[in-house]
mmCIF file of C-alpha atoms in Angstrom:
data_model
loop_
_atom_site.group_PDB
_atom_site.id
_atom_site.type_symbol
_atom_site.label_atom_id
_atom_site.label_comp_id
_atom_site.label_asym_id
_atom_site.label_seq_id
_atom_site.Cartn_x
_atom_site.Cartn_y
_atom_site.Cartn_z
ATOM 1 C CA MET F 1 56.658 -78.232 -33.041
ATOM 2 C CA ARG F 2 58.723 -75.240 -34.250
ATOM 3 C CA ALA F 3 55.609 -73.427 -35.426
ATOM 4 C CA ALA F 4 53.695 -74.046 -32.184
ATOM 5 C CA LEU F 5 56.539 -72.921 -29.956
ATOM 6 C CA ALA F 6 57.170 -69.921 -32.173
ATOM 7 C CA GLY F 7 53.598 -68.777 -31.645
ATOM 8 C CA VAL F 8 53.908 -69.035 -27.866
ATOM 9 C CA ALA F 9 57.219 -67.205 -27.818
ATOM 10 C CA ALA F 10 55.878 -64.427 -30.016
ATOM 11 C CA LEU F 11 53.121 -63.727 -27.489
ATOM 12 C CA SER F 12 55.638 -63.506 -24.639
ATOM 13 C CA LEU F 13 58.106 -61.094 -26.256
ATOM 14 C CA ALA F 14 58.783 -57.863 -24.427
ATOM 15 C CA LEU F 15 58.208 -55.197 -27.050
ATOM 16 C CA THR F 16 60.634 -52.341 -26.728
ATOM 17 C CA GLY F 17 60.539 -49.435 -29.130
ATOM 18 C CA CYS F 18 64.008 -49.306 -29.989
ATOM 19 C CA GLY F 19 68.730 -45.689 -32.082
ATOM 20 C CA ALA F 20 73.609 -43.120 -34.023
ATOM 21 C CA GLY F 21 73.781 -44.682 -37.327
ATOM 22 C CA ASP F 22 76.404 -47.092 -38.515
ATOM 23 C CA GLY F 23 75.831 -46.799 -42.236
ATOM 24 C CA SER F 24 74.374 -50.311 -42.628
ATOM 25 C CA THR F 25 71.094 -50.923 -44.420
ATOM 26 C CA ALA F 26 68.227 -52.786 -42.771
ATOM 27 C CA GLU F 27 65.102 -53.975 -44.512
ATOM 28 C CA GLN F 28 62.816 -50.942 -44.539
ATOM 29 C CA GLY F 29 59.598 -51.606 -42.646
ATOM 30 C CA GLY F 30 60.968 -54.854 -41.279
ATOM 31 C CA THR F 31 61.138 -56.108 -37.710
ATOM 32 C CA VAL F 32 64.382 -57.247 -36.109
ATOM 33 C CA THR F 33 63.732 -59.574 -33.173
ATOM 34 C CA VAL F 34 66.609 -59.699 -30.714
ATOM 35 C CA PHE F 35 66.953 -62.210 -27.880
ATOM 36 C CA ALA F 36 69.460 -60.774 -25.387
ATOM 37 C CA ALA F 37 70.829 -61.575 -21.937
ATOM 38 C CA ALA F 38 69.054 -59.739 -19.121
ATOM 39 C CA SER F 39 72.244 -57.852 -18.256
ATOM 40 C CA LEU F 40 72.054 -56.147 -21.663
ATOM 41 C CA THR F 41 68.627 -54.623 -20.951
ATOM 42 C CA GLU F 42 69.593 -50.973 -20.565
ATOM 43 C CA THR F 43 72.248 -50.862 -23.272
ATOM 44 C CA PHE F 44 70.336 -52.820 -25.909
ATOM 45 C CA THR F 45 67.215 -50.748 -25.262
ATOM 46 C CA LYS F 46 69.223 -47.640 -26.144
ATOM 47 C CA LEU F 47 71.007 -49.305 -29.050
ATOM 48 C CA GLY F 48 67.679 -50.528 -30.409
ATOM 49 C CA ARG F 49 66.260 -47.019 -30.353
ATOM 50 C CA ASP F 50 69.398 -45.679 -32.014
ATOM 51 C CA PHE F 51 69.128 -48.343 -34.714
ATOM 52 C CA GLU F 52 65.491 -47.508 -35.403
ATOM 53 C CA ALA F 53 66.327 -43.817 -35.691
ATOM 54 C CA ALA F 54 69.063 -44.608 -38.209
ATOM 55 C CA HIS F 55 66.801 -46.982 -40.205
ATOM 56 C CA PRO F 56 63.316 -45.396 -40.543
ATOM 57 C CA GLY F 57 60.579 -47.973 -40.914
ATOM 58 C CA THR F 58 62.496 -50.635 -39.017
ATOM 59 C CA ARG F 59 61.292 -51.864 -35.629
ATOM 60 C CA VAL F 60 63.451 -53.615 -33.038
ATOM 61 C CA VAL F 61 61.717 -56.119 -30.757
ATOM 62 C CA LEU F 62 63.742 -57.033 -27.671
ATOM 63 C CA ASN F 63 63.285 -60.129 -25.522
ATOM 64 C CA PHE F 64 65.420 -60.097 -22.359
ATOM 65 C CA ALA F 65 65.873 -63.089 -20.047
ATOM 66 C CA GLY F 66 68.518 -65.411 -18.688
ATOM 67 C CA SER F 67 70.792 -66.586 -21.509
ATOM 68 C CA SER F 68 70.150 -70.260 -20.841
ATOM 69 C CA ALA F 69 66.381 -69.769 -21.080
ATOM 70 C CA LEU F 70 66.751 -67.800 -24.319
ATOM 71 C CA ALA F 71 69.025 -70.451 -25.817
ATOM 72 C CA THR F 72 66.420 -73.106 -25.038
ATOM 73 C CA GLN F 73 63.659 -71.012 -26.622
ATOM 74 C CA ILE F 74 65.722 -70.554 -29.783
ATOM 75 C CA THR F 75 66.562 -74.251 -30.148
ATOM 76 C CA GLN F 76 62.881 -75.076 -29.653
ATOM 77 C CA GLY F 77 61.834 -72.802 -32.491
ATOM 78 C CA ALA F 78 61.095 -69.400 -31.008
ATOM 79 C CA PRO F 79 61.229 -66.750 -33.764
ATOM 80 C CA ALA F 80 64.308 -64.571 -33.421
ATOM 81 C CA ASP F 81 66.803 -62.851 -35.713
ATOM 82 C CA VAL F 82 69.702 -62.164 -33.316
ATOM 83 C CA PHE F 83 70.960 -63.810 -30.123
ATOM 84 C CA ALA F 84 73.263 -61.998 -27.685
ATOM 85 C CA ALA F 85 74.311 -64.274 -24.801
ATOM 86 C CA ALA F 86 76.135 -63.610 -21.550
ATOM 87 C CA SER F 87 78.525 -66.544 -21.975
ATOM 88 C CA PRO F 88 80.068 -68.714 -24.689
ATOM 89 C CA ALA F 89 78.563 -71.794 -23.024
ATOM 90 C CA THR F 90 74.985 -70.620 -23.541
ATOM 91 C CA MET F 91 75.788 -69.551 -27.100
ATOM 92 C CA LYS F 92 77.196 -73.049 -27.715
ATOM 93 C CA THR F 93 73.728 -74.468 -27.043
ATOM 94 C CA VAL F 94 72.513 -72.556 -30.076
ATOM 95 C CA THR F 95 75.494 -73.190 -32.349
ATOM 96 C CA ASP F 96 75.558 -76.916 -31.508
ATOM 97 C CA ALA F 97 71.891 -77.123 -32.520
ATOM 98 C CA GLY F 98 72.737 -75.599 -35.908
ATOM 99 C CA ASP F 99 70.657 -72.488 -35.253
ATOM 100 C CA ALA F 100 73.371 -69.882 -35.904
ATOM 101 C CA ALA F 101 73.905 -68.390 -39.370
ATOM 102 C CA GLY F 102 77.657 -68.206 -38.801
ATOM 103 C CA PRO F 103 80.295 -68.070 -36.090
ATOM 104 C CA PRO F 104 79.436 -65.800 -33.141
ATOM 105 C CA ALA F 105 81.546 -62.712 -32.431
ATOM 106 C CA VAL F 106 82.464 -61.532 -28.945
ATOM 107 C CA LEU F 107 80.655 -58.256 -28.377
ATOM 108 C CA VAL F 108 81.851 -57.236 -24.892
ATOM 109 C CA ARG F 109 83.007 -58.663 -21.557
ATOM 110 C CA ASN F 110 81.522 -58.270 -18.083
ATOM 111 C CA GLN F 111 82.758 -58.820 -14.543
ATOM 112 C CA LEU F 112 81.123 -59.652 -11.217
ATOM 113 C CA VAL F 113 80.784 -57.367 -8.203
ATOM 114 C CA ILE F 114 78.941 -57.707 -4.902
ATOM 115 C CA ALA F 115 75.769 -55.618 -4.947
ATOM 116 C CA VAL F 116 74.848 -54.108 -1.552
ATOM 117 C CA PRO F 117 72.503 -51.318 -0.420
ATOM 118 C CA GLN F 118 73.917 -47.812 -0.445
ATOM 119 C CA GLY F 119 76.048 -47.299 2.655
ATOM 120 C CA ASN F 120 76.887 -51.003 2.775
ATOM 121 C CA PRO F 121 75.208 -51.520 6.183
ATOM 122 C CA ASP F 122 76.643 -55.027 6.633
ATOM 123 C CA ARG F 123 80.165 -53.786 5.893
ATOM 124 C CA VAL F 124 80.710 -56.351 3.162
ATOM 125 C CA GLY F 125 84.294 -56.001 1.951
ATOM 126 C CA GLY F 126 84.801 -59.210 -0.015
ATOM 127 C CA LEU F 127 83.517 -62.683 -0.737
ATOM 128 C CA ALA F 128 84.430 -64.063 2.703
ATOM 129 C CA ASP F 129 81.991 -61.622 4.303
ATOM 130 C CA LEU F 130 79.117 -63.206 2.374
ATOM 131 C CA ALA F 131 79.570 -66.385 4.432
ATOM 132 C CA ARG F 132 79.200 -64.597 7.766
ATOM 133 C CA PRO F 133 76.271 -65.787 9.926
ATOM 134 C CA GLY F 134 73.148 -63.756 9.280
ATOM 135 C CA VAL F 135 74.218 -62.367 5.898
ATOM 136 C CA LYS F 136 71.620 -63.301 3.268
ATOM 137 C CA VAL F 137 72.916 -63.603 -0.290
ATOM 138 C CA ALA F 138 71.230 -63.936 -3.684
ATOM 139 C CA LEU F 139 72.996 -65.810 -6.468
ATOM 140 C CA CYS F 140 71.996 -66.657 -10.000
ATOM 141 C CA ALA F 141 71.093 -70.285 -10.627
ATOM 142 C CA ALA F 142 73.965 -72.539 -11.680
ATOM 143 C CA GLN F 143 72.821 -72.853 -15.307
ATOM 144 C CA VAL F 144 72.724 -69.060 -15.768
ATOM 145 C CA PRO F 145 75.994 -67.358 -16.832
ATOM 146 C CA CYS F 146 76.104 -65.106 -13.755
ATOM 147 C CA GLY F 147 75.642 -68.226 -11.599
ATOM 148 C CA THR F 148 78.494 -70.023 -13.327
ATOM 149 C CA ALA F 149 80.700 -66.944 -12.904
ATOM 150 C CA ALA F 150 79.756 -66.671 -9.228
ATOM 151 C CA LYS F 151 80.762 -70.287 -8.620
ATOM 152 C CA SER F 152 84.134 -69.655 -10.284
ATOM 153 C CA ALA F 153 84.761 -66.597 -8.103
ATOM 154 C CA LEU F 154 83.673 -68.300 -4.877
ATOM 155 C CA ASP F 155 85.808 -71.361 -5.667
ATOM 156 C CA ALA F 156 88.796 -69.108 -6.365
ATOM 157 C CA ALA F 157 88.288 -67.448 -2.973
ATOM 158 C CA GLY F 158 87.728 -70.757 -1.169
ATOM 159 C CA VAL F 159 84.365 -69.471 0.094
ATOM 160 C CA ARG F 160 81.418 -71.784 0.699
ATOM 161 C CA LEU F 161 78.017 -70.274 1.297
ATOM 162 C CA THR F 162 74.368 -71.249 1.150
ATOM 163 C CA PRO F 163 72.422 -68.626 -0.801
ATOM 164 C CA ALA F 164 69.082 -67.420 0.467
ATOM 165 C CA THR F 165 67.750 -67.574 -3.096
ATOM 166 C CA LEU F 166 68.790 -68.704 -6.565
ATOM 167 C CA GLU F 167 67.461 -66.504 -9.373
ATOM 168 C CA GLN F 168 66.938 -67.268 -13.049
ATOM 169 C CA ASP F 169 68.689 -64.119 -14.268
ATOM 170 C CA VAL F 170 70.906 -61.348 -12.951
ATOM 171 C CA LYS F 171 68.051 -58.844 -12.731
ATOM 172 C CA GLY F 172 66.197 -61.195 -10.399
ATOM 173 C CA ALA F 173 69.201 -61.427 -8.061
ATOM 174 C CA LEU F 174 69.622 -57.658 -8.117
ATOM 175 C CA ALA F 175 65.944 -57.107 -7.353
ATOM 176 C CA LYS F 176 66.257 -59.111 -4.129
ATOM 177 C CA VAL F 177 68.798 -56.579 -2.834
ATOM 178 C CA LYS F 178 66.705 -53.606 -3.964
ATOM 179 C CA LEU F 179 63.669 -55.027 -2.149
ATOM 180 C CA GLY F 180 65.656 -55.678 1.029
ATOM 181 C CA GLU F 181 65.016 -59.412 0.870
ATOM 182 C CA VAL F 182 68.746 -60.164 0.911
ATOM 183 C CA ASP F 183 71.814 -58.255 2.085
ATOM 184 C CA ALA F 184 73.957 -58.796 -1.000
ATOM 185 C CA ALA F 185 74.058 -60.424 -4.416
ATOM 186 C CA LEU F 186 76.744 -61.474 -6.859
ATOM 187 C CA VAL F 187 75.839 -59.698 -10.099
ATOM 188 C CA TYR F 188 77.527 -57.912 -12.959
ATOM 189 C CA ARG F 189 79.190 -54.537 -12.534
ATOM 190 C CA THR F 190 76.972 -53.106 -15.276
ATOM 191 C CA ASP F 191 73.758 -54.028 -13.468
ATOM 192 C CA VAL F 192 74.747 -52.259 -10.246
ATOM 193 C CA ARG F 193 75.795 -49.187 -12.218
ATOM 194 C CA ALA F 194 72.348 -49.059 -13.824
ATOM 195 C CA ALA F 195 70.454 -49.508 -10.531
ATOM 196 C CA ALA F 196 69.472 -46.754 -8.121
ATOM 197 C CA GLY F 197 70.079 -47.158 -4.398
ATOM 198 C CA LEU F 198 72.751 -49.822 -4.670
ATOM 199 C CA ALA F 199 76.541 -49.866 -4.427
ATOM 200 C CA ALA F 200 79.153 -52.218 -5.874
ATOM 201 C CA VAL F 201 81.860 -53.906 -3.824
ATOM 202 C CA GLU F 202 84.771 -54.980 -6.016
ATOM 203 C CA PHE F 203 86.722 -58.127 -5.135
ATOM 204 C CA PRO F 204 89.931 -59.533 -6.651
ATOM 205 C CA GLU F 205 88.533 -62.976 -7.456
ATOM 206 C CA SER F 206 86.201 -61.388 -10.024
ATOM 207 C CA ALA F 207 89.167 -61.518 -12.416
ATOM 208 C CA ARG F 208 88.599 -65.292 -12.436
ATOM 209 C CA ALA F 209 84.978 -64.825 -13.465
ATOM 210 C CA VAL F 210 84.988 -62.566 -16.521
ATOM 211 C CA ASN F 211 82.250 -63.420 -19.013
ATOM 212 C CA ASP F 212 82.515 -62.903 -22.770
ATOM 213 C CA TYR F 213 79.236 -61.896 -24.456
ATOM 214 C CA PRO F 214 78.919 -63.450 -27.937
ATOM 215 C CA ILE F 215 76.389 -62.272 -30.525
ATOM 216 C CA VAL F 216 75.198 -63.982 -33.704
ATOM 217 C CA VAL F 217 72.637 -63.748 -36.500
ATOM 218 C CA LEU F 218 70.338 -66.755 -36.319
ATOM 219 C CA LYS F 219 69.928 -69.278 -39.120
ATOM 220 C CA HIS F 220 66.139 -69.028 -39.232
ATOM 221 C CA ALA F 221 66.022 -65.229 -39.017
ATOM 222 C CA GLY F 222 62.900 -63.781 -40.584
ATOM 223 C CA ASN F 223 64.812 -60.601 -41.427
ATOM 224 C CA PRO F 224 68.442 -61.656 -42.032
ATOM 225 C CA ASP F 225 69.435 -58.335 -43.626
ATOM 226 C CA GLY F 226 68.058 -56.402 -40.668
ATOM 227 C CA ALA F 227 69.697 -58.851 -38.258
ATOM 228 C CA ARG F 228 73.124 -58.385 -39.851
ATOM 229 C CA ALA F 229 72.683 -54.610 -39.826
ATOM 230 C CA PHE F 230 71.742 -54.660 -36.130
ATOM 231 C CA VAL F 231 74.765 -56.776 -35.224
ATOM 232 C CA ASP F 232 76.983 -54.413 -37.227
ATOM 233 C CA HIS F 233 75.453 -51.487 -35.338
ATOM 234 C CA VAL F 234 76.034 -52.826 -31.838
ATOM 235 C CA ARG F 235 79.595 -53.877 -32.791
ATOM 236 C CA SER F 236 80.397 -50.476 -34.309
ATOM 237 C CA ASP F 237 82.461 -47.842 -32.513
ATOM 238 C CA ALA F 238 79.237 -46.023 -31.615
ATOM 239 C CA GLY F 239 77.744 -49.202 -30.210
ATOM 240 C CA LEU F 240 80.860 -50.007 -28.206
ATOM 241 C CA THR F 241 80.789 -46.486 -26.755
ATOM 242 C CA VAL F 242 77.286 -47.110 -25.391
ATOM 243 C CA LEU F 243 78.303 -50.479 -23.958
ATOM 244 C CA THR F 244 81.547 -49.371 -22.315
ATOM 245 C CA ALA F 245 79.848 -46.284 -20.852
ATOM 246 C CA ALA F 246 77.577 -48.741 -19.027
ATOM 247 C CA GLY F 247 80.568 -50.592 -17.558
ATOM 248 C CA PHE F 248 81.108 -53.356 -20.105
ATOM 249 C CA GLN F 249 84.669 -54.056 -21.216
ATOM 250 C CA ALA F 250 85.768 -54.102 -24.835
ATOM 251 C CA PRO F 251 86.802 -57.579 -26.018
ATOM 252 C CA PRO F 252 90.546 -58.230 -26.344
ATOM 253 C CA SER F 253 90.352 -58.079 -30.141
ATOM 254 C CA ARG F 254 89.196 -54.448 -30.149
#
């Protein structure tokens, strides 16, 4: 079963040529396959390129999707060396299955905002405005970290709303705003910062919905040395600079 699912997953990987050095040594000529939360797309693409530049002959293969979907793929045998999730809960799926090579480390934190078109035509000022008649809202599905965070924020605000759509990852929710299919979406601050034509509306209840992003080398990594070197790179000062420049927050331990 592991071998069959691994073959399917390998065909579906999004290959991203992916690097300032951190002094670690990766297997020369090896491939490091990284499964990462969709909200890490822009930063991990850059970090992957930086890593390749610092380790000639090494290739980074990036697979971005909702953390819950990635966790399921890993536990079903998809070939991967590193997993970076958008919540401890989705990482727990992997660690509980015995698929982590060690304890995960918190890489960064992220916080929700309300994504709206530039100019904020519906004058959305907070979560209560999302429940106004006629305002169409995109949320992430409940099993996705951004969906869980959205529920926490809405509960904290005492706001009940019926979303126009539930998306399987944060990029899907953001795309609905960009396409004009909804008026707003609850997504991460980093995703709005990376998107053209959108603005972020901050709201106080987002403090109740901060997500930690854990990262771990996987037990069945095909390139464990390269995996450890990649994790060291993204957790280095240079890696943290890239992540915080994109709007992520350093973990409390930093």
